[in-house]
Short mmCIF file of C-alpha atoms in Angstrom, two decimals:
data_model
loop_
_atom_site.label_atom_id
_atom_site.label_comp_id
_atom_site.label_asym_id
_atom_site.label_seq_id
_atom_site.Cartn_x
_atom_site.Cartn_y
_atom_site.Cartn_z
CA UNK A 25 0.00 0.00 0.00
CA UNK A 26 1.16 3.50 -0.79
CA UNK A 27 0.62 7.01 0.56
CA UNK A 28 -2.95 7.08 -0.79
CA UNK A 29 -4.11 3.69 0.38
CA UNK A 30 -4.75 2.32 -3.11
CA UNK A 31 -2.82 -0.41 -4.92
CA UNK A 32 -0.45 0.96 -7.58
CA UNK A 33 -2.21 -0.97 -10.33
CA UNK A 34 -5.55 0.73 -9.66
CA UNK A 35 -6.63 2.49 -12.88
CA UNK A 36 -6.98 5.86 -11.16
CA UNK A 37 -3.91 5.44 -8.92
CA UNK A 38 -1.78 8.02 -10.70
CA UNK A 39 -4.41 10.74 -10.91
CA UNK A 40 -5.49 10.26 -7.29
CA UNK A 41 -1.87 10.29 -6.08
CA UNK A 42 -1.30 13.52 -8.04
CA UNK A 43 -4.41 15.10 -6.54
CA UNK A 44 -3.40 14.00 -3.04
CA UNK A 45 0.12 15.44 -3.35
CA UNK A 46 -1.12 18.74 -4.78
CA UNK A 47 -3.59 19.17 -1.91
CA UNK A 48 -0.86 18.42 0.61
CA UNK A 49 1.23 21.04 -1.20
CA UNK A 50 -1.48 23.62 -0.60
CA UNK A 51 -1.61 22.76 3.09
CA UNK A 52 2.16 23.13 3.39
CA UNK A 53 2.14 26.54 1.65
CA UNK A 54 4.06 25.12 -1.30
CA UNK A 55 1.43 25.11 -4.04
CA UNK A 56 -0.06 28.45 -5.09
CA UNK A 57 -3.44 29.28 -6.61
CA UNK A 58 -1.72 29.60 -9.98
CA UNK A 59 -0.16 26.21 -9.31
CA UNK A 60 -3.58 24.59 -8.86
CA UNK A 61 -4.83 26.09 -12.13
CA UNK A 62 -1.65 24.93 -13.89
CA UNK A 63 -2.21 21.44 -12.47
CA UNK A 64 -5.67 21.39 -14.03
CA UNK A 65 -4.32 22.46 -17.42
CA UNK A 66 -1.78 19.64 -17.20
CA UNK A 67 -4.49 17.12 -16.31
CA UNK A 68 -6.46 18.02 -19.44
CA UNK A 69 -3.46 17.63 -21.75
CA UNK A 70 -2.45 14.40 -20.03
CA UNK A 71 -5.99 13.07 -20.48
CA UNK A 72 -5.80 13.79 -24.21
CA UNK A 73 -2.35 12.17 -24.34
CA UNK A 74 -3.82 9.01 -22.78
CA UNK A 75 -2.01 9.43 -19.44
CA UNK A 76 1.01 7.52 -20.73
CA UNK A 77 4.63 8.20 -21.67
CA UNK A 78 4.59 8.23 -25.45
CA UNK A 79 7.59 6.83 -27.34
CA UNK A 80 8.97 10.24 -28.34
CA UNK A 81 8.77 11.40 -24.70
CA UNK A 82 10.74 8.36 -23.56
CA UNK A 83 13.39 9.22 -26.18
CA UNK A 84 13.43 12.82 -24.91
CA UNK A 85 13.83 11.58 -21.32
CA UNK A 86 16.76 9.42 -22.38
CA UNK A 87 18.40 12.32 -24.26
CA UNK A 88 17.82 14.56 -21.24
CA UNK A 89 19.49 12.03 -18.96
CA UNK A 90 22.49 11.89 -21.32
CA UNK A 91 22.61 15.71 -21.49
CA UNK A 92 22.58 16.01 -17.69
CA UNK A 93 25.36 13.40 -17.38
CA UNK A 94 27.45 15.33 -19.94
CA UNK A 95 27.00 18.65 -18.14
CA UNK A 96 29.77 20.33 -16.16
CA UNK A 97 27.28 22.04 -13.87
CA UNK A 98 23.70 20.77 -14.17
CA UNK A 99 20.95 22.42 -12.11
CA UNK A 100 17.41 21.14 -11.54
CA UNK A 101 15.07 24.11 -11.11
CA UNK A 102 12.07 23.44 -8.86
CA UNK A 103 8.88 25.41 -8.24
CA UNK A 104 5.85 24.80 -6.03
CA UNK A 105 4.16 22.15 -8.16
CA UNK A 106 7.43 20.29 -8.74
CA UNK A 107 8.06 20.27 -4.99
CA UNK A 108 4.54 19.07 -4.20
CA UNK A 109 4.43 16.41 -6.90
CA UNK A 110 7.91 14.91 -7.18
CA UNK A 111 10.24 16.12 -4.39
CA UNK A 112 11.61 12.68 -3.62
CA UNK A 113 11.91 11.81 -7.32
CA UNK A 114 13.83 15.06 -8.02
CA UNK A 115 16.25 14.26 -5.20
CA UNK A 116 16.87 10.82 -6.77
CA UNK A 117 17.49 12.42 -10.17
CA UNK A 118 19.86 15.03 -8.67
CA UNK A 119 21.75 12.16 -7.08
CA UNK A 120 21.91 10.13 -10.31
CA UNK A 121 23.30 13.00 -12.42
CA UNK A 122 25.13 14.90 -9.65
CA UNK A 123 23.08 18.09 -10.03
CA UNK A 124 22.13 20.95 -7.72
CA UNK A 125 18.51 21.69 -6.85
CA UNK A 126 17.48 25.35 -7.03
CA UNK A 127 14.13 26.79 -5.98
CA UNK A 128 12.92 29.22 -8.62
CA UNK A 129 9.43 30.67 -8.37
CA UNK A 130 7.43 32.70 -10.83
CA UNK A 131 5.47 34.23 -7.97
CA UNK A 132 8.35 34.58 -5.55
CA UNK A 133 7.55 35.22 -1.89
CA UNK A 134 9.94 34.62 1.01
CA UNK A 135 7.39 32.31 2.67
CA UNK A 136 6.98 30.02 -0.33
CA UNK A 137 10.74 30.02 -1.05
CA UNK A 138 11.40 28.90 2.52
CA UNK A 139 8.54 26.34 2.59
CA UNK A 140 9.82 24.71 -0.60
CA UNK A 141 13.47 24.74 0.53
CA UNK A 142 12.40 23.16 3.86
CA UNK A 143 10.44 20.50 1.96
CA UNK A 144 13.58 19.51 0.02
CA UNK A 145 15.70 19.56 3.17
CA UNK A 146 13.20 17.10 4.68
CA UNK A 147 13.87 14.92 1.64
CA UNK A 148 17.59 14.92 2.43
CA UNK A 149 18.99 17.76 0.31
CA UNK A 150 21.71 19.48 2.37
CA UNK A 151 22.17 22.55 0.16
CA UNK A 152 19.03 23.87 -1.52
CA UNK A 153 19.92 26.75 -3.86
CA UNK A 154 17.83 29.76 -4.82
CA UNK A 155 17.64 31.60 -1.52
CA UNK A 156 20.84 33.67 -1.98
CA UNK A 157 19.53 35.18 -5.23
CA UNK A 158 22.78 37.03 -6.02
CA UNK A 159 22.50 36.43 -9.77
CA UNK A 160 20.07 37.73 -12.40
CA UNK A 161 18.61 36.44 -15.67
CA UNK A 162 18.83 39.33 -18.18
CA UNK A 163 15.65 40.68 -19.82
CA UNK A 164 13.23 39.73 -17.06
CA UNK A 165 11.60 41.88 -14.40
CA UNK A 166 13.44 42.07 -11.08
CA UNK A 167 11.67 39.40 -8.99
CA UNK A 168 11.40 36.94 -11.84
CA UNK A 169 15.07 37.30 -12.77
CA UNK A 170 16.50 36.17 -9.41
CA UNK A 171 18.80 33.14 -9.37
CA UNK A 172 21.83 32.00 -7.40
CA UNK A 173 25.07 33.11 -9.11
CA UNK A 174 26.69 29.74 -8.34
CA UNK A 175 23.46 27.84 -9.15
CA UNK A 176 21.41 28.51 -12.31
CA UNK A 177 23.68 31.53 -12.90
CA UNK A 178 26.68 29.26 -13.45
CA UNK A 179 24.87 26.22 -14.89
CA UNK A 180 25.51 24.93 -18.40
CA UNK A 181 22.48 22.61 -18.42
CA UNK A 182 19.21 23.37 -16.60
CA UNK A 183 16.13 21.24 -16.16
CA UNK A 184 13.17 23.61 -15.90
CA UNK A 185 10.02 21.54 -15.46
CA UNK A 186 6.72 23.42 -15.73
CA UNK A 187 8.48 26.69 -16.57
CA UNK A 188 6.92 29.98 -17.65
CA UNK A 189 7.51 30.88 -21.32
CA UNK A 190 9.23 34.23 -20.71
CA UNK A 191 11.75 32.74 -18.35
CA UNK A 192 12.36 29.68 -20.52
CA UNK A 193 13.13 32.04 -23.39
CA UNK A 194 15.42 34.28 -21.31
CA UNK A 195 17.36 31.27 -19.98
CA UNK A 196 17.88 30.06 -23.54
CA UNK A 197 19.19 33.48 -24.53
CA UNK A 198 21.77 33.21 -21.73
CA UNK A 199 23.20 30.20 -23.58
CA UNK A 200 21.94 27.56 -21.14
CA UNK A 201 21.01 24.19 -22.59
CA UNK A 202 17.42 23.83 -21.47
CA UNK A 203 15.44 20.71 -20.74
CA UNK A 204 11.73 21.52 -20.31
CA UNK A 205 8.90 19.28 -19.12
CA UNK A 206 5.53 20.55 -20.34
CA UNK A 207 2.35 18.67 -21.28
CA UNK A 208 1.42 21.31 -23.87
CA UNK A 209 3.69 20.76 -26.90
CA UNK A 210 2.68 24.17 -28.26
CA UNK A 211 3.66 26.16 -25.18
CA UNK A 212 6.50 28.62 -25.63
CA UNK A 213 8.56 26.79 -22.99
CA UNK A 214 8.36 23.55 -24.95
CA UNK A 215 9.12 25.39 -28.20
CA UNK A 216 12.32 27.07 -26.97
CA UNK A 217 13.77 24.01 -25.19
CA UNK A 218 16.78 22.11 -26.53
CA UNK A 219 15.07 19.01 -25.14
CA UNK A 220 11.30 19.37 -24.66
CA UNK A 221 9.66 16.51 -22.75
CA UNK A 222 5.90 16.26 -23.31
CA UNK A 223 4.95 14.01 -20.41
CA UNK A 224 3.52 14.16 -16.90
CA UNK A 225 6.30 15.12 -14.50
CA UNK A 226 5.20 12.25 -12.24
CA UNK A 227 6.19 9.79 -14.96
CA UNK A 228 9.02 11.81 -16.54
CA UNK A 229 11.35 12.29 -13.57
CA UNK A 230 11.60 8.63 -12.43
CA UNK A 231 12.08 7.61 -16.06
CA UNK A 232 14.90 10.15 -16.53
CA UNK A 233 16.54 8.77 -13.38
CA UNK A 234 16.25 5.19 -14.67
CA UNK A 235 17.85 6.23 -17.97
CA UNK A 236 20.62 8.13 -16.13
CA UNK A 237 21.45 5.10 -13.99
CA UNK A 238 21.53 2.89 -17.04
CA UNK A 239 23.78 5.34 -18.95
CA UNK A 240 26.06 6.28 -16.08
CA UNK A 241 29.05 4.25 -17.26
CA UNK A 242 28.88 5.27 -20.93
CA UNK A 243 31.67 7.47 -22.29
CA UNK A 244 31.14 11.06 -23.42
CA UNK A 245 31.11 10.19 -27.11
CA UNK A 246 28.22 7.75 -26.63
CA UNK A 247 26.27 10.19 -24.47
CA UNK A 248 26.78 12.95 -27.05
CA UNK A 249 25.56 10.59 -29.75
CA UNK A 250 22.30 10.06 -27.83
CA UNK A 251 21.85 13.82 -27.40
CA UNK A 252 22.61 14.54 -31.07
CA UNK A 253 20.18 11.88 -32.28
CA UNK A 254 17.32 13.66 -30.52
CA UNK A 255 15.37 16.17 -32.62
CA UNK A 256 13.10 18.55 -30.68
CA UNK A 257 10.91 19.45 -33.68
CA UNK A 258 10.13 15.84 -34.45
CA UNK A 259 9.39 15.12 -30.80
CA UNK A 260 7.00 18.07 -30.51
CA UNK A 261 5.20 17.03 -33.68
CA UNK A 262 4.82 13.48 -32.40
CA UNK A 263 3.38 14.78 -29.12
CA UNK A 264 0.92 17.08 -30.89
CA UNK A 265 -0.18 14.20 -33.12
CA UNK A 266 -0.69 11.98 -30.05
CA UNK A 267 -2.84 14.65 -28.39
CA UNK A 268 -4.90 15.30 -31.52
CA UNK A 269 -5.32 11.77 -32.82
CA UNK A 270 -5.00 9.63 -29.70
CA UNK A 271 -7.78 7.26 -28.80
CA UNK A 272 -9.70 8.57 -25.85
CA UNK A 273 -10.89 6.52 -22.93
CA UNK B 18 -12.65 50.19 -18.97
CA UNK B 19 -13.82 47.13 -17.15
CA UNK B 20 -13.20 45.39 -13.83
CA UNK B 21 -9.68 44.36 -14.87
CA UNK B 22 -8.51 47.68 -16.31
CA UNK B 23 -8.00 46.36 -19.82
CA UNK B 24 -10.02 47.21 -22.94
CA UNK B 25 -12.44 44.44 -23.94
CA UNK B 26 -10.80 44.03 -27.34
CA UNK B 27 -7.42 43.17 -25.80
CA UNK B 28 -6.43 39.69 -27.06
CA UNK B 29 -5.97 38.32 -23.55
CA UNK B 30 -8.99 40.16 -22.07
CA UNK B 31 -11.14 37.08 -21.61
CA UNK B 32 -8.50 34.88 -20.03
CA UNK B 33 -7.30 37.63 -17.69
CA UNK B 34 -10.87 38.45 -16.66
CA UNK B 35 -11.47 34.76 -15.94
CA UNK B 36 -8.30 34.53 -13.88
CA UNK B 37 -9.21 37.69 -11.97
CA UNK B 38 -12.71 36.46 -11.14
CA UNK B 39 -11.46 33.04 -10.03
CA UNK B 40 -8.91 34.59 -7.69
CA UNK B 41 -11.56 36.87 -6.24
CA UNK B 42 -13.68 33.75 -5.78
CA UNK B 43 -10.92 32.18 -3.68
CA UNK B 44 -10.67 35.30 -1.52
CA UNK B 45 -14.44 35.27 -0.92
CA UNK B 46 -14.44 31.57 0.05
CA UNK B 47 -16.47 30.68 -3.04
CA UNK B 48 -13.93 28.83 -5.17
CA UNK B 49 -12.42 25.64 -3.76
CA UNK B 50 -9.06 23.98 -4.45
CA UNK B 51 -10.90 21.50 -6.69
CA UNK B 52 -12.49 24.49 -8.41
CA UNK B 53 -9.08 25.94 -9.26
CA UNK B 54 -7.92 22.64 -10.74
CA UNK B 55 -11.17 22.37 -12.71
CA UNK B 56 -10.63 25.90 -14.01
CA UNK B 57 -7.21 24.86 -15.31
CA UNK B 58 -8.66 21.82 -17.07
CA UNK B 59 -11.22 24.09 -18.72
CA UNK B 60 -8.50 26.52 -19.82
CA UNK B 61 -6.62 23.75 -21.61
CA UNK B 62 -9.70 22.52 -23.49
CA UNK B 63 -10.70 26.10 -24.34
CA UNK B 64 -7.19 26.75 -25.66
CA UNK B 65 -7.49 23.71 -27.95
CA UNK B 66 -10.95 24.88 -29.01
CA UNK B 67 -9.49 28.25 -30.02
CA UNK B 68 -11.19 30.19 -27.19
CA UNK B 69 -14.28 30.78 -29.32
CA UNK B 70 -17.92 29.70 -29.45
CA UNK B 71 -18.01 27.16 -32.24
CA UNK B 72 -21.08 26.96 -34.49
CA UNK B 73 -22.44 23.78 -32.91
CA UNK B 74 -22.10 25.35 -29.43
CA UNK B 75 -24.08 28.38 -30.56
CA UNK B 76 -26.79 26.02 -31.84
CA UNK B 77 -26.75 24.20 -28.48
CA UNK B 78 -27.06 27.50 -26.63
CA UNK B 79 -30.06 28.44 -28.78
CA UNK B 80 -31.70 25.04 -28.18
CA UNK B 81 -30.99 25.38 -24.44
CA UNK B 82 -32.63 28.80 -24.39
CA UNK B 83 -35.70 27.37 -26.14
CA UNK B 84 -35.78 24.41 -23.71
CA UNK B 85 -35.63 26.73 -20.70
CA UNK B 86 -38.43 28.91 -22.12
CA UNK B 87 -40.57 25.79 -22.66
CA UNK B 88 -40.02 24.51 -19.12
CA UNK B 89 -42.68 24.60 -16.42
CA UNK B 90 -40.10 24.83 -13.67
CA UNK B 91 -36.56 25.54 -14.86
CA UNK B 92 -33.73 25.66 -12.32
CA UNK B 93 -30.21 26.95 -12.86
CA UNK B 94 -27.80 25.01 -10.65
CA UNK B 95 -24.74 26.96 -9.51
CA UNK B 96 -21.51 25.89 -7.85
CA UNK B 97 -18.40 27.80 -6.71
CA UNK B 98 -16.83 28.33 -10.11
CA UNK B 99 -20.13 29.35 -11.67
CA UNK B 100 -20.64 31.89 -8.87
CA UNK B 101 -17.12 33.26 -9.21
CA UNK B 102 -17.13 33.44 -12.99
CA UNK B 103 -20.66 34.40 -14.09
CA UNK B 104 -22.86 35.38 -11.13
CA UNK B 105 -24.26 38.48 -12.82
CA UNK B 106 -24.70 36.66 -16.13
CA UNK B 107 -26.59 33.79 -14.42
CA UNK B 108 -28.92 36.30 -12.78
CA UNK B 109 -29.64 37.82 -16.22
CA UNK B 110 -30.35 34.36 -17.65
CA UNK B 111 -32.64 33.45 -14.73
CA UNK B 112 -34.52 36.68 -15.39
CA UNK B 113 -34.80 36.02 -19.15
CA UNK B 114 -36.22 32.48 -18.76
CA UNK B 115 -37.94 32.94 -15.38
CA UNK B 116 -35.85 30.29 -13.59
CA UNK B 117 -34.79 29.70 -10.00
CA UNK B 118 -31.14 29.69 -8.97
CA UNK B 119 -30.06 26.83 -6.69
CA UNK B 120 -26.66 26.42 -5.06
CA UNK B 121 -25.51 22.85 -5.45
CA UNK B 122 -21.98 21.90 -4.40
CA UNK B 123 -20.03 18.73 -4.96
CA UNK B 124 -17.94 19.47 -1.86
CA UNK B 125 -20.76 20.85 0.28
CA UNK B 126 -19.82 22.82 3.39
CA UNK B 127 -22.14 25.23 5.23
CA UNK B 128 -19.55 28.03 4.84
CA UNK B 129 -19.28 27.73 1.06
CA UNK B 130 -23.07 27.28 0.65
CA UNK B 131 -23.63 30.50 2.57
CA UNK B 132 -20.80 32.44 0.83
CA UNK B 133 -22.21 31.53 -2.58
CA UNK B 134 -25.81 32.29 -1.61
CA UNK B 135 -24.67 35.66 -0.21
CA UNK B 136 -22.81 36.38 -3.46
CA UNK B 137 -26.02 35.84 -5.46
CA UNK B 138 -28.03 37.94 -3.02
CA UNK B 139 -25.52 40.75 -3.62
CA UNK B 140 -26.33 40.34 -7.31
CA UNK B 141 -30.03 40.92 -6.61
CA UNK B 142 -31.44 37.39 -6.25
CA UNK B 143 -34.06 37.50 -3.49
CA UNK B 144 -34.55 33.75 -3.08
CA UNK B 145 -31.46 31.62 -3.55
CA UNK B 146 -32.37 27.93 -3.34
CA UNK B 147 -30.26 25.01 -2.11
CA UNK B 148 -29.96 25.84 1.58
CA UNK B 149 -33.12 24.02 2.71
CA UNK B 150 -31.89 20.72 1.26
CA UNK B 151 -35.12 18.86 2.01
CA UNK B 152 -34.97 16.79 -1.19
CA UNK B 153 -32.61 14.04 -2.35
CA UNK B 154 -31.29 12.81 -5.70
CA UNK B 155 -31.53 8.98 -5.62
CA UNK B 156 -28.39 6.84 -6.04
CA UNK B 157 -25.90 9.38 -4.71
CA UNK B 158 -24.14 9.52 -1.36
CA UNK B 159 -25.88 11.63 1.29
CA UNK B 160 -24.10 15.00 1.01
CA UNK B 161 -23.94 14.94 -2.77
CA UNK B 162 -27.62 14.09 -3.08
CA UNK B 163 -28.98 17.16 -1.28
CA UNK B 164 -31.32 19.47 -3.20
CA UNK B 165 -34.30 21.67 -2.39
CA UNK B 166 -37.57 19.74 -2.83
CA UNK B 167 -39.21 22.78 -4.43
CA UNK B 168 -36.04 23.61 -6.42
CA UNK B 169 -34.09 21.00 -8.38
CA UNK B 170 -36.33 18.37 -6.73
CA UNK B 171 -39.38 19.73 -8.55
CA UNK B 172 -37.66 21.01 -11.71
CA UNK B 173 -38.45 19.65 -15.15
CA UNK B 174 -35.45 21.32 -16.83
CA UNK B 175 -32.11 21.94 -15.07
CA UNK B 176 -29.06 23.78 -16.28
CA UNK B 177 -26.06 22.16 -14.60
CA UNK B 178 -22.93 23.95 -15.76
CA UNK B 179 -19.61 22.34 -14.83
CA UNK B 180 -21.34 19.35 -13.20
CA UNK B 181 -19.75 16.19 -11.86
CA UNK B 182 -20.46 13.08 -13.96
CA UNK B 183 -22.12 11.01 -11.23
CA UNK B 184 -24.57 13.71 -10.39
CA UNK B 185 -25.28 14.55 -14.02
CA UNK B 186 -26.13 10.89 -14.55
CA UNK B 187 -28.31 10.63 -11.43
CA UNK B 188 -30.26 13.77 -12.39
CA UNK B 189 -30.89 12.33 -15.83
CA UNK B 190 -32.18 9.12 -14.24
CA UNK B 191 -34.68 11.22 -12.26
CA UNK B 192 -36.20 12.24 -15.59
CA UNK B 193 -34.91 15.82 -15.57
CA UNK B 194 -34.09 17.35 -18.93
CA UNK B 195 -30.49 18.33 -18.45
CA UNK B 196 -28.52 21.13 -20.07
CA UNK B 197 -24.80 20.77 -19.32
CA UNK B 198 -21.96 23.21 -20.03
CA UNK B 199 -18.61 21.41 -20.20
CA UNK B 200 -15.47 22.14 -22.26
CA UNK B 201 -14.61 18.44 -22.45
CA UNK B 202 -16.98 16.85 -25.00
CA UNK B 203 -15.95 13.40 -23.77
CA UNK B 204 -16.81 13.97 -20.12
CA UNK B 205 -19.61 11.87 -18.72
CA UNK B 206 -21.62 15.01 -17.90
CA UNK B 207 -21.53 16.12 -21.52
CA UNK B 208 -22.36 12.60 -22.69
CA UNK B 209 -25.50 12.22 -20.56
CA UNK B 210 -26.95 15.68 -21.23
CA UNK B 211 -30.02 16.23 -23.39
CA UNK B 212 -28.32 19.45 -24.49
CA UNK B 213 -24.53 19.47 -24.01
CA UNK B 214 -22.87 22.85 -24.55
CA UNK B 215 -19.13 22.63 -25.25
CA UNK B 216 -18.13 26.22 -24.62
CA UNK B 217 -16.57 28.43 -21.98
CA UNK B 218 -19.27 29.36 -19.46
CA UNK B 219 -18.13 32.98 -19.73
CA UNK B 220 -19.25 33.01 -23.36
CA UNK B 221 -22.09 30.48 -23.09
CA UNK B 222 -24.32 32.12 -20.47
CA UNK B 223 -24.58 35.61 -22.06
CA UNK B 224 -25.20 33.96 -25.44
CA UNK B 225 -28.00 31.80 -23.99
CA UNK B 226 -29.56 34.94 -22.52
CA UNK B 227 -29.35 36.73 -25.87
CA UNK B 228 -31.04 33.77 -27.58
CA UNK B 229 -33.72 33.61 -24.86
CA UNK B 230 -34.54 37.31 -25.25
CA UNK B 231 -34.76 36.91 -29.01
CA UNK B 232 -37.01 33.84 -28.71
CA UNK B 233 -39.20 35.06 -25.87
CA UNK B 234 -42.27 35.82 -28.00
CA UNK B 235 -42.17 32.61 -30.06
CA UNK B 236 -44.97 30.11 -29.51
CA UNK B 237 -44.43 26.68 -27.96
CA UNK B 238 -44.52 24.85 -31.29
CA UNK B 239 -41.69 26.97 -32.68
CA UNK B 240 -39.62 26.56 -29.49
CA UNK B 241 -40.17 22.79 -29.56
CA UNK B 242 -39.05 22.75 -33.19
CA UNK B 243 -35.75 24.39 -32.21
CA UNK B 244 -35.24 21.88 -29.40
CA UNK B 245 -36.10 18.91 -31.62
CA UNK B 246 -33.73 20.06 -34.37
CA UNK B 247 -30.80 19.87 -31.97
CA UNK B 248 -28.90 16.58 -31.93
CA UNK B 249 -26.54 16.06 -28.97
CA UNK B 250 -24.43 13.37 -30.67
CA UNK B 251 -23.72 15.55 -33.68
CA UNK B 252 -22.87 18.51 -31.47
CA UNK B 253 -20.43 16.48 -29.36
CA UNK B 254 -18.75 15.11 -32.47
CA UNK B 255 -18.37 18.60 -33.91
CA UNK B 256 -16.82 19.81 -30.65
CA UNK B 257 -14.39 16.90 -30.52
CA UNK B 258 -13.40 17.54 -34.13
CA UNK B 259 -12.80 21.22 -33.36
CA UNK B 260 -10.57 20.33 -30.40
CA UNK B 261 -8.62 17.73 -32.36
CA UNK B 262 -8.30 19.49 -35.70
CA UNK B 263 -8.56 23.16 -34.80
CA UNK B 264 -5.76 25.49 -35.78
CA UNK B 265 -3.75 26.46 -32.76
CA UNK B 266 -2.46 29.93 -32.01
#
């Protein structure tokens, strides 16, 4: 039995687990009103996608794992919904690819920053980045531009799941290699990413970790080959086709 | 200028107005966490639909107006999101078709019932139904079954916008003629409705009122003709096709 008292093979297990974690996130001051609305938008796209990891998303998750392993300084950016939904899974991924975790909020308040950092500390992260905020992303308004200089500021590869379009674009302009997780293949975040992953974050993160563990002993040339073989345009088209043509339950 | 300080022809006017009203709903204790998630799901489907009233939805809104005018005892059922998003517009519709307004919540608490009833009283409704709760919908659990005996209990035609599938089904089994507004044409609520309207409630309600005012002097035979000419299956198929094949922004 799991945290929601349902067997994992129950047909509604995943959606009820998601709902449960998001509600807990609200109680802990982690999930915002905007986060709840965003969760609903994701649910609708996931429903149309068939609530499954499509083949092109699995390929994107593998390429993302390879890209994170190749990075000199990878950072996993986390916001309220990421913290509520997949804190433990993000910690596993950070461990598998040796990345930092940085809290980065679109609606930044000291209370939510601290609640989210505390949540990750409870999950065993000793140094949660994002609270120093001594770096800036150019071309964004003051509050939205804040990052840690030795975190996202110095990163070569960033995973920005569920990111806002403006910030995804500005990070790309800084020369960061961006991995985005977004269930809407037509969102600006997905469009500007080097590696867009159109999948539910609840499925995507553990799958990226599994790929990273499997690839961890490969040499750089092989990892680069996997990254180079991935084409974002093709992946986005496959995701859009799955959403438009998929069989519905 | 309007309540959100943007001209009505601004391209994002409708979505920003929706967001503003939903957030106000949260502050007033009207909109629940589930309501915020539901709002997000609706946004995603509306985005895929092109954020417009498609032709088949306009036909459904006209048929719904005719059906409400034909009714002996029409009731408009309202929940938290309906109250937050279109309270004034629901009052106009109730006036145009001479219907009662009844508060009917999936997650029923005395506080939210009272907050929503008070919100409608502020909008000029003298008798808001739903608080007596002396009637029951068969085949539903106790709290979810509560209705007013002289409200939904006695209604021949009910408008249930944004209704849960179980309750939509149970109301249909009671022999009520149901008009449902739902942006997901494949939801059970839309599937069981006599008249399913696949449209954003913000556009649907004022358009139903406009149709009702235009049809108010027609005789019963003509109104029945309009109702009979409407086919729910065809309308749902047209909506699904629009969502799947529509051009995206």
